[in-house]
Coordinates of C-alpha atoms and ligand atoms in Angstrom, one line a residue:
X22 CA 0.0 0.0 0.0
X23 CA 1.3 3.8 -0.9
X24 CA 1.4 5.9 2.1
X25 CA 1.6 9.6 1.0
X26 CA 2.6 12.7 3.9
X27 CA -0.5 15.4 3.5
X28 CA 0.7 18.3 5.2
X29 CA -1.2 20.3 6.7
X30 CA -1.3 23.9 7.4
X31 CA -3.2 26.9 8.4
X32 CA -3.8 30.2 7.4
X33 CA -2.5 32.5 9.9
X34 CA -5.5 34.5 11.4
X35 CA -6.0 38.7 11.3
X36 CA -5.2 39.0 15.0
X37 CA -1.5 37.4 14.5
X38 CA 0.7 39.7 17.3
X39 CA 3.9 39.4 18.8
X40 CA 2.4 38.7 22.4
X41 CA 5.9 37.3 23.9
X42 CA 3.8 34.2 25.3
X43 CA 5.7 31.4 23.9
X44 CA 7.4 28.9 27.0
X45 CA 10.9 28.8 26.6
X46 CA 10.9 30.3 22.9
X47 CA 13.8 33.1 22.5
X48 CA 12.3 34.2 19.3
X49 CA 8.7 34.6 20.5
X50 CA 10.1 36.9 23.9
X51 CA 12.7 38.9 22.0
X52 CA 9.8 40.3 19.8
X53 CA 7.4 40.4 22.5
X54 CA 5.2 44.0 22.1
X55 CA 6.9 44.9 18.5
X56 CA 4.3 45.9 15.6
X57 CA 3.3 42.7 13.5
X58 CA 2.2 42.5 10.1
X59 CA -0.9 40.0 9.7
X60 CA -1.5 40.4 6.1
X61 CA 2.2 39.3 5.6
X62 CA 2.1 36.8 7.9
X63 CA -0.7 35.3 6.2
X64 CA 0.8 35.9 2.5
X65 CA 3.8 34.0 3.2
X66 CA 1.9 31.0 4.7
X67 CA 0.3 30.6 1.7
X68 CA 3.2 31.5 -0.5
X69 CA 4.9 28.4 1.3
X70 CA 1.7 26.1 0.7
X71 CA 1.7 27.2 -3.1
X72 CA 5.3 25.8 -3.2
X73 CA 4.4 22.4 -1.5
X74 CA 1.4 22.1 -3.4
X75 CA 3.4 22.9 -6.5
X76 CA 6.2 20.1 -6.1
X77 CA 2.9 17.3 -5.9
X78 CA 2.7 17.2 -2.8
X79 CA -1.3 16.7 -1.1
X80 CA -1.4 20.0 0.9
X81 CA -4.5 20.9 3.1
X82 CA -5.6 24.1 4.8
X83 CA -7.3 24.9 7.9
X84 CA -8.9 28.6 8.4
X85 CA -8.0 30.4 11.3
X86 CA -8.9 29.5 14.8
X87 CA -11.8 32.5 15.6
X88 CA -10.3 35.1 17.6
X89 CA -10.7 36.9 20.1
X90 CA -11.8 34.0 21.4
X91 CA -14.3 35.8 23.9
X92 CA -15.3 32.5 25.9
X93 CA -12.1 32.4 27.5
X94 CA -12.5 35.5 28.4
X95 CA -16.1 34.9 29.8
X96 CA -14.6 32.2 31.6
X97 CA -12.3 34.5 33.4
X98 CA -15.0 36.3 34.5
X99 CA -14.7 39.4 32.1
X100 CA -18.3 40.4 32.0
X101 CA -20.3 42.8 29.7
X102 CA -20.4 44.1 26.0
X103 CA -17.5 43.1 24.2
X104 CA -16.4 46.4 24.1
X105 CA -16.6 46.3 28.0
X106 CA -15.0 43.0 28.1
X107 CA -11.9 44.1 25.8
X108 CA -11.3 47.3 27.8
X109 CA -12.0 45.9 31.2
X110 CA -9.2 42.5 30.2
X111 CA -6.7 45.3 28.2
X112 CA -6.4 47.3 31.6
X113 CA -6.3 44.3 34.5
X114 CA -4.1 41.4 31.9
X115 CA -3.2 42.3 29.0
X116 CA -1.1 39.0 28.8
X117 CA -4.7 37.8 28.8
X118 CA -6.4 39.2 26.1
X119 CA -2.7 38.4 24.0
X120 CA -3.7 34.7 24.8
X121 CA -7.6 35.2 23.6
X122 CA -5.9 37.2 20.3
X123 CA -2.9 34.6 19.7
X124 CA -3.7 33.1 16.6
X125 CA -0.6 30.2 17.6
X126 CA -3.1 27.3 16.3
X127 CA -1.0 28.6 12.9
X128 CA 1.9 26.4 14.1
X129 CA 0.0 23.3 13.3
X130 CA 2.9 20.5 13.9
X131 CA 1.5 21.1 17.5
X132 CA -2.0 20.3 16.8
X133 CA -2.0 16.3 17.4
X134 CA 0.6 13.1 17.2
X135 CA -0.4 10.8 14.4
X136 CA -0.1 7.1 14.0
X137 CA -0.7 5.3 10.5
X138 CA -2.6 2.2 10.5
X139 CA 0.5 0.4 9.3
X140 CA 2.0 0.5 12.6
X141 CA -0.7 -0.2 14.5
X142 CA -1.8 -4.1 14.8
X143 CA -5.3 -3.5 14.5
X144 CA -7.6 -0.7 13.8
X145 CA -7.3 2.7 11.5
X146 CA -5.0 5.4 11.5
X147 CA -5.6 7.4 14.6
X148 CA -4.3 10.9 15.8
X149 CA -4.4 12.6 19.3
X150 CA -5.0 16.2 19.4
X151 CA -2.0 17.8 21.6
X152 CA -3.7 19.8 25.0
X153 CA -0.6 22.2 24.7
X154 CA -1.6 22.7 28.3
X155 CA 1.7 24.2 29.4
X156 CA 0.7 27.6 28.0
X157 CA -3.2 29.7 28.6
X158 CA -2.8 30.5 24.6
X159 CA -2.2 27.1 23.4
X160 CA -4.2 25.3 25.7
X161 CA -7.4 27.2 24.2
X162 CA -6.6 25.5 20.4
X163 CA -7.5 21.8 21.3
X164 CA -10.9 22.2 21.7
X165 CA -11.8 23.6 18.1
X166 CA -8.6 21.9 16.5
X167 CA -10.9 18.8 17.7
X168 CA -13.4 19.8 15.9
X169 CA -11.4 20.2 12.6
X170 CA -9.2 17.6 12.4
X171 CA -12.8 15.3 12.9
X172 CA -14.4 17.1 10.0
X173 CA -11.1 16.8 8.0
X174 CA -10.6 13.0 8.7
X175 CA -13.4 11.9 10.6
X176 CA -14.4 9.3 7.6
X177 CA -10.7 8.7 7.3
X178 CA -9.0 8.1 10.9
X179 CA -9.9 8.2 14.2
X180 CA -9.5 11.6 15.5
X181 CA -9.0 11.3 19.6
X182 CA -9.6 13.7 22.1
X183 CA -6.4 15.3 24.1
X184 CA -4.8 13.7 27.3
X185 CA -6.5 14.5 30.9
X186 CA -4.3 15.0 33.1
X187 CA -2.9 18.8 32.8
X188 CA 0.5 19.3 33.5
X189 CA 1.7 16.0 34.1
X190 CA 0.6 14.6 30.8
X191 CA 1.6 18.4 28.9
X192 CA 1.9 17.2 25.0
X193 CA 2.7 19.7 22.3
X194 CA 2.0 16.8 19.1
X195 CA 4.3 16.2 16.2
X196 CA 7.1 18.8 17.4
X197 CA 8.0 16.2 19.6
X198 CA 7.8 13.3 17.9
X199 CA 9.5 11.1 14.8
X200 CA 8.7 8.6 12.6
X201 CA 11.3 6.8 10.8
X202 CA 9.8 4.1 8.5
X203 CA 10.7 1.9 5.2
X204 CA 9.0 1.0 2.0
X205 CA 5.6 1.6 2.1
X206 CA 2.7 -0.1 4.7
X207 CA 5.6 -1.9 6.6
X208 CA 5.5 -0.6 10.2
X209 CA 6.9 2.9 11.6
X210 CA 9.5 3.5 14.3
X211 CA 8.0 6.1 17.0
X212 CA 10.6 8.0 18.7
X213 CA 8.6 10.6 21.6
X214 CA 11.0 13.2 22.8
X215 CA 10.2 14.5 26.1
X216 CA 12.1 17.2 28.5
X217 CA 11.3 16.3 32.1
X218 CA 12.9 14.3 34.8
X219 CA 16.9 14.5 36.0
X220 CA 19.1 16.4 34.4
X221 CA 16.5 19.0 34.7
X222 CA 17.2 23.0 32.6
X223 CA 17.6 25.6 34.9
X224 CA 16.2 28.5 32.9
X225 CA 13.2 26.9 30.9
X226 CA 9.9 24.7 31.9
X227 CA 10.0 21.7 29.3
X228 CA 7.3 21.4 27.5
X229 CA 6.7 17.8 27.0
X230 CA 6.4 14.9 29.5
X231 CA 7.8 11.0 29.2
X232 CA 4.6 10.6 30.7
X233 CA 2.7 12.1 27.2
X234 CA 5.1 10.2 25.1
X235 CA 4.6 6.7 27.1
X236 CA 0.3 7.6 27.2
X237 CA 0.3 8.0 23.4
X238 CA 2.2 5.0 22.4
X239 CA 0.3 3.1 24.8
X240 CA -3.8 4.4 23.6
X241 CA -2.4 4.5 19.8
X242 CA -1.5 0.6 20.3
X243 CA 1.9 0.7 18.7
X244 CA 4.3 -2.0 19.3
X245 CA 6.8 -1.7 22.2
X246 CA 9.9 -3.0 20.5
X247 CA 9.1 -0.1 17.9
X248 CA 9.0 3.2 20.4
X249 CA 11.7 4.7 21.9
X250 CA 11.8 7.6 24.0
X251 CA 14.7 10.5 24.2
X252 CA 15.3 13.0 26.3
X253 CA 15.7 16.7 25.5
X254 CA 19.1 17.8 26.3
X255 CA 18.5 20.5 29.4
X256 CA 20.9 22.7 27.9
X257 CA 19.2 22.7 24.4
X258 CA 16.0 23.8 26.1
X259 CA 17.6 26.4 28.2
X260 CA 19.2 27.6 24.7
X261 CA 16.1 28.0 23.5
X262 CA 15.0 24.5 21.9
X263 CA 11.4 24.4 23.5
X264 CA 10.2 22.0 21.0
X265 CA 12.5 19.0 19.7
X266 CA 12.0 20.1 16.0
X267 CA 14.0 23.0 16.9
X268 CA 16.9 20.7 17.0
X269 CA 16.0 17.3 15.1
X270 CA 14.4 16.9 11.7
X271 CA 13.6 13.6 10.5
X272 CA 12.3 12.0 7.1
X273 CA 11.4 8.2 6.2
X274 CA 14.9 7.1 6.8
X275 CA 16.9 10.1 7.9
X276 CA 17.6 11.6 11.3
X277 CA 19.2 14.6 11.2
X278 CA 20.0 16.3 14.4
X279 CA 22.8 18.4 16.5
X280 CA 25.2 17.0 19.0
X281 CA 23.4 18.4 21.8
X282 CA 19.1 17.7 20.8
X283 CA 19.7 14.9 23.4
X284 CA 20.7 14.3 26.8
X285 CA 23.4 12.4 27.8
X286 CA 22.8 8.6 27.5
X287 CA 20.5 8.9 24.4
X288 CA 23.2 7.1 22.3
X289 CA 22.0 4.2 24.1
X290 CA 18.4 4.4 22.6
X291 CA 19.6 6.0 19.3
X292 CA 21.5 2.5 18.9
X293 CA 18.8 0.5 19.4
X294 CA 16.9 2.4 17.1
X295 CA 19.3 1.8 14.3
X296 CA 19.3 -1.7 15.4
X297 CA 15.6 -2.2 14.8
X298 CA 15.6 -0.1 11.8
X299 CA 17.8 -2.3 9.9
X300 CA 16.0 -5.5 11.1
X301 CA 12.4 -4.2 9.8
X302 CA 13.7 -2.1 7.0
X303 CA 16.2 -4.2 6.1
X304 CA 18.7 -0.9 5.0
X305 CA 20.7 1.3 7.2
X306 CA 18.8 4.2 9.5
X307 CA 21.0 7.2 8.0
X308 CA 21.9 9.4 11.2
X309 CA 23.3 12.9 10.9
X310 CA 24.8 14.3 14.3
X311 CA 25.7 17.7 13.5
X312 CA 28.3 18.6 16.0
X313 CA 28.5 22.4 17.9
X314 CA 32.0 22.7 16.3
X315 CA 30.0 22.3 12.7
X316 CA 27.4 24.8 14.2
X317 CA 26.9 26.4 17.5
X318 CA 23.2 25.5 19.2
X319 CA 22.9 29.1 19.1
X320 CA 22.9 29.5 15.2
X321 CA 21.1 26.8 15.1
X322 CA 18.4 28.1 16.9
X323 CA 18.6 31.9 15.4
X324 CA 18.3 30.0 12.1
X325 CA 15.9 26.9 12.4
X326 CA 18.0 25.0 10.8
X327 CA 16.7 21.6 12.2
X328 CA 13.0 23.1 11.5
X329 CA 13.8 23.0 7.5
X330 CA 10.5 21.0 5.9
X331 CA 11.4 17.7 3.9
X332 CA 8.8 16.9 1.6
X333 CA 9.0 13.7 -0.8
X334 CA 7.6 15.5 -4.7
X335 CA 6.6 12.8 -7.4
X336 CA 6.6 13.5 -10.7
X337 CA 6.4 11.4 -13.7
X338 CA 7.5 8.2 -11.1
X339 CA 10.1 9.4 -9.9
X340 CA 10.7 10.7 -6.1
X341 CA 12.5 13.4 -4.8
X342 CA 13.4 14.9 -1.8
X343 CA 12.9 18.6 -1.8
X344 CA 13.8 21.1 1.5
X345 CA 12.3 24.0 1.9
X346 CA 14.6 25.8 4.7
X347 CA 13.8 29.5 6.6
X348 CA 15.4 32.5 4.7
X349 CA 17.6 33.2 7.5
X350 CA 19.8 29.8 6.6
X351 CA 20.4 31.3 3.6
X352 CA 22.2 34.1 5.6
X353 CA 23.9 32.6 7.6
X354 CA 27.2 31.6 5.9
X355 CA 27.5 28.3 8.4
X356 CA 24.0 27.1 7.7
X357 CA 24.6 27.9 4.2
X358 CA 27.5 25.8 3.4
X359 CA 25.7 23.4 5.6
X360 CA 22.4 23.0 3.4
X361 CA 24.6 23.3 0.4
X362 CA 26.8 20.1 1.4
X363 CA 23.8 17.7 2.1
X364 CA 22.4 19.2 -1.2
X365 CA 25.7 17.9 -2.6
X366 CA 25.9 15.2 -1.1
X367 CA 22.3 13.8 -2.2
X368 CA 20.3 13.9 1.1
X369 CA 18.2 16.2 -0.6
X370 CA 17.6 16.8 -4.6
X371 CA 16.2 20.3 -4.6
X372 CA 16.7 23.3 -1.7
X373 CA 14.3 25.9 -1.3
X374 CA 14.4 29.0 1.0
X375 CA 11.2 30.6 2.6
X376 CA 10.8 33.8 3.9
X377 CA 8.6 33.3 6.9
X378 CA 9.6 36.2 8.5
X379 CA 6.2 36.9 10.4
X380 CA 6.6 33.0 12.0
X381 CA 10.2 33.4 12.7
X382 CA 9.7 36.3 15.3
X383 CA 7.2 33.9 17.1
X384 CA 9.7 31.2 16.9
X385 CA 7.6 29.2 14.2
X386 CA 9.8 28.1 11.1
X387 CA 8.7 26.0 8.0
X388 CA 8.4 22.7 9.6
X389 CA 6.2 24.0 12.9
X390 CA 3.7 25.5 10.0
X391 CA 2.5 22.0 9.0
X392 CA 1.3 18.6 10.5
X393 CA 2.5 15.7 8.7
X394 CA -0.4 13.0 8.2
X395 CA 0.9 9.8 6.4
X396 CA -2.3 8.6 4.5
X397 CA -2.8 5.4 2.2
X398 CA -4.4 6.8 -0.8
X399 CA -7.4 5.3 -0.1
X400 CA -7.7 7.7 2.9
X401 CA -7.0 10.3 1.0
X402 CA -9.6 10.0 -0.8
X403 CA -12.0 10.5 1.8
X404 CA -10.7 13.8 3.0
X405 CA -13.3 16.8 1.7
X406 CA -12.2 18.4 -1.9
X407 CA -12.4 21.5 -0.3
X408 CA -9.7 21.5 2.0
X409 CA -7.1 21.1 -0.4
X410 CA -5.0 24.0 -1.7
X411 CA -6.0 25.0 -5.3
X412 CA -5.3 27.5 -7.4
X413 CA -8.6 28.8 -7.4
X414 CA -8.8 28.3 -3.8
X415 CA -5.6 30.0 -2.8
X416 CA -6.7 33.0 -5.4
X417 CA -9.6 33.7 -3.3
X418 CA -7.8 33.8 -0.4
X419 CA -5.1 36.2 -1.1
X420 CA -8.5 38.0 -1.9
X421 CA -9.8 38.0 1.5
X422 CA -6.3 38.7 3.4
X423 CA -5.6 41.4 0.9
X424 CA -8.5 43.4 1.4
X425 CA -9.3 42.5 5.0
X426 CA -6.6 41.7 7.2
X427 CA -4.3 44.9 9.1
X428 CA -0.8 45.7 8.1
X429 CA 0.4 46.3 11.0
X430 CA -1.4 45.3 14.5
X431 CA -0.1 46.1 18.4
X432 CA -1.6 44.8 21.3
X433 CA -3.5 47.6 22.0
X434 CA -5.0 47.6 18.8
X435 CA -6.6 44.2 19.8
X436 CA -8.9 45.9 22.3
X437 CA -10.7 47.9 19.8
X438 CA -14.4 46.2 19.5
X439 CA -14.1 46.8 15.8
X440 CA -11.2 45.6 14.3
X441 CA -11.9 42.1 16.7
X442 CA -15.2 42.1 15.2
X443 CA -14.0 42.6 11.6
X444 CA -11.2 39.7 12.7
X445 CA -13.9 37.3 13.5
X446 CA -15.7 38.2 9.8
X447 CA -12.5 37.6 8.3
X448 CA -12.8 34.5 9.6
X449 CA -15.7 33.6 9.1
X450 CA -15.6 34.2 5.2
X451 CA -12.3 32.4 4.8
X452 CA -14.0 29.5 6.6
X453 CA -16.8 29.7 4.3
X454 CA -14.1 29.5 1.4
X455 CA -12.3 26.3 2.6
X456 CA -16.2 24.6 3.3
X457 CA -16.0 24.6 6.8
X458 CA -18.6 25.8 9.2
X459 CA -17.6 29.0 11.2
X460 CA -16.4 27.9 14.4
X461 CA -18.0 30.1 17.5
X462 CA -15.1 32.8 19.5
Ligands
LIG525 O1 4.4 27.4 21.0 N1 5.0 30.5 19.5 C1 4.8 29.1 19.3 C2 5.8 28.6 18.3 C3 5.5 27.1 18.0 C4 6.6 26.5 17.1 N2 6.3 25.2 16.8 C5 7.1 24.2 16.7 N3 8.4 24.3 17.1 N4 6.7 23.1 16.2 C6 5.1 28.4 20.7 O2 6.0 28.9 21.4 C7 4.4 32.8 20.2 C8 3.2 33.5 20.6 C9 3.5 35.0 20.9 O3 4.6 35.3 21.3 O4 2.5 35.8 20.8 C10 4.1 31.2 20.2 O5 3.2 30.8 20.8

C-alpha cells in the first residue's frame, strides 16, 4: 500500500501579534510587544503552501482559529459588551487578552501526534489532538482543532480527544515526535521526545512529559519493541529549543540532528533504534549528528535549521526529496555551506528557501507551520475536496487577506471592538471558502 505525507497547514488569522507568550521560545520573547504585520504573515503562509502544493505534494488548509476568542475570556469572569470585556481584560491582563488574540493554532505540527494504520496491529490510523496545556494561549486551540481535524478526517482516521491530566501529561503533538519508516505499509518507528525528569534545565519549563510520550504510544497501540523515547538535552531547552524540532528533523529514513538535541545517554536508545531499523527495514537508519563545532546551538536556533521541511515530490514516477529551509539559513554563511553540502551530497535533490519572517519572530519556522499525516491513498480519498490548496482556492484567499486583514497590528489595537469584530468576519468568510462551518469565539 502507498502511504503519502499530506501536510497540513493553516492560514494564519488577522489577530497574528507578537504577544511574547511562547514557553521557553527566544524568538517569540525577544519580539514580545513589536508591531506585527498579519497580512504578511498570512501571504507568506500561503506562499509556502503554493510551493508544497506545486512540487505534488497533497497539501490541506485549515482557516484560522476565531479570535478573540471571547469565551475564554467569559470564563475569566470578564463580564459585559464586548467592548466592555476588551477594555476591562486590556487594563487588569493584557497577557490575557494576547492569549484570547494569539492566533498560535498557525503552528499546526503542534496540533496532534499521528499514528498510520500500518503501525498499528489493529484498527485505522488514529491521531491525538495535543492539550498544549503548558501555555493559557495554546491550551485554548485543542478544543476547536478537535473539531477540525474530525471534519477533515473523521471518515478517514480516528481523531481522539487530548490527554486529561494537565501538567503531568503536557503534550505539544508532532514537534516532539518522529517517525522513521521503510517502504511503504511496513510498520513505523515512533521516537517521543520529552524534557522532564533529571538532568533538569535551569532557565526553561520543558514542555513535554515521558509521561505524554509513554500515554500515546500506549492508547495508539503501537508496538513496544518499535517506540523509543529520548530526552531533551537540558541545555538545548535552556538555549532555547522548547520544541525538539527546533533541533532534530527527521524523514522516512533520515535523522538529522545536533550534537546536543539529546541528553546524555540517548546514544544508548539512538542505537537501538538503528538496530531495529535495519531488522524491519532491512537498509541502514542514515543518522546525521551535527556537531557544535560544525554549528553552535545558538545559530542553530537563530536560524531553524533543524525546523527545515522535507517533503517527498513525485513527478512522472520518480521521487524526490525537496527542502524548503527558513530564509535566514540562507544568511547565515555556516548554515549555508551546511544545506549546500547535504544538497551535494544527495540527502536532498532540490533546496528551497522561505521567507517566513512573520513565524520566525514567534519562533515558528517552515516545519512547525504544517502537520505531517501519512495517509494510504485510499484515505486520502476521503478527505473533503475543499480542504485542499487550489489554485482557485488559494486566489480567493489572497482576496480576502488582501482586502481584509491589518498591516500592522499592536496589542492595544486588539482591544478595539471593531477591528476584533472585523477579525472574527474575516474569519468567518475564509472559513466559508475552505467549506467549513464558522467555528463560534
Ligand atoms: O508554541 N509561538 C509558538 C511557536 C511554536 C513553534 N512550533 C514548533 N516548534 N513546532 C510556541 O511557542 C508565540 C506567541 C506569541 O509570542 O505571541 C508562540 O506561541
Amino acid at each position: 500500500m502507498t502511504f503519502i505525507d499530506a501536510q497540513i497547514d493553516r492560514i494564519v488569522g488577522p489577530t497574528h501579534h507578537f504577544g511574547g507568550l511562547g514557553v521557553g521560545n527566544l524568538a517569540s520573547q525577544m519580539h514580545a510587544g513589536q508591531t506585527s504585520n498579519p497580512r504578511a504573515a498570512a501571504l507568506q503562509g500561503l506562499d509556502k503552501m503554493r510551493l508544497v502544493a506545486g512540487l505534488g505534494v497533497p497539501q490541506l488548509i485549515l482557516p484560522p482559529q476565531p479570535r478573540p476568542y471571547f469565551a475564554l475570556l467569559k470564563a475569566l469572569g470578564f463580564t459585559g459588551s464586548p467592548a466592555e470585556i476588551l477594555q476591562s481584560v486590556l487594563t487588569k491582563n493584557p497577557a490575557i487578552l494576547s492569549a484570547a488574540a494569539s492566533c498560535s493554532a498557525m503552528w499546526t505540527a503542534n496540533a496532534a501526534t499521528v499514528t498510520p494504520s500500518c503501525d498499528r496491529n489493529v484498527g485505522s490510523a488514529v491521531m491525538t489532538v495535543a492539550n498544549l496545556s503548558a501555555s493559557l494561549h495554546r491550551s485554548i486551540e485543542a478544543a476547536q482543532t478537535q473539531n477540525e481535524l474530525a471534519a477533515l478526517f473523521g471518515n478517514a482516521l480516528e481523531v481522539r480527544q487530548t490527554l486529561p491530566g494537565g501538567a503531568p501529561m503536557r503534550d505539544e503533538g508532532a514537534a516532539n515526535h518522529m517517525r522513521f519508516s521503510g517502504i511503504d505499509g511496513q510498520p513505523g518507528l515512533n521516537v517521543f521526545v520529552y524534557g522532564d525528569g533529571s538532568p533538569e534545565p535551569q532557565c526553561h519549563w520543558p514542555r513535554q512529559t515521558k509521561a505524554t510520550g509513554q500515554a500515546i504510544a500506549r492508547s495508539h497501540g503501537l508496538q513496544e519493541d518499535n517506540v523509543f523515547h529520548l530526552k531533551q538535552h537540558p541545555e538545548a531547552i535552556d538555549a532555547g529549543a522548547f520544541h525538539n524540532d527546533v533541533v532534530a528533523m527527521s524523514h522516512h529514513d533520515l535523522l538529522i540532528h545536533h550534537e546536543l538535541a539529546f541528553a546524555q545517554g540517548s546514544c544508548q536508545e539512538i542505537e537501538r533504534l538503528r538496530r531495529r531499523f535495519e531488522d524491519v527495514v532491512q537498509s541502514p537508519l542514515r543518522v546525521l549528528r551535527i556537531s557544535s563545532k560544525e554549528l553552535s546551538l545558538n545559530d542553530a536556533i537563530k536560524t531553524y535549521f533543524f525546523n527545515s521541511q522535507i517533503v517527498t515530490a513525485s513527478h512522472a514516477g520518480m521521487t524526490t526529496w525537496t527542502i524548503l529551509c527558513p530564509v535566514q539559513v540562507k544568511r547565515n554563511p555556516v548554515t549555508y555551506e551546511l544545506v549546500e553540502r547535504l544538497r551535494a551530497e544527495q540527502f536532498f535533490h532540490t533546496v528551497h528557501f522561505v521567507d517566513l519572517g512573520q513565524s520566525m519572530d514567534g519562533g515558528g519556522g517552515p516545519a512547525c507551520l504544517r502537520l505531517r499525516v501519512p495517509l494510504s491513498e485510499q484515505e486520502l480519498e476521503h478527505i473533503p475536496n475543499s480542504a485542499f490548496w487550489t489554485e482557485n482556492r488559494d486566489s480567493n484567499l489572497r482576496h480576502i487577506i488582501s482586502d481584509r486583514y491589518p498591516r500592522e497590528l499592536k496589542l492595544i489595537d486588539l482591544a478595539n471592538p471593531e477591528i476584533c469584530q472585523r477579525s472574527l468576519e474575516t474569519q468567518e468568510l475564509i472559513a466559508k471558502c475552505l467549506g467549513q462551518k464558522p467555528a463560534n469565539a
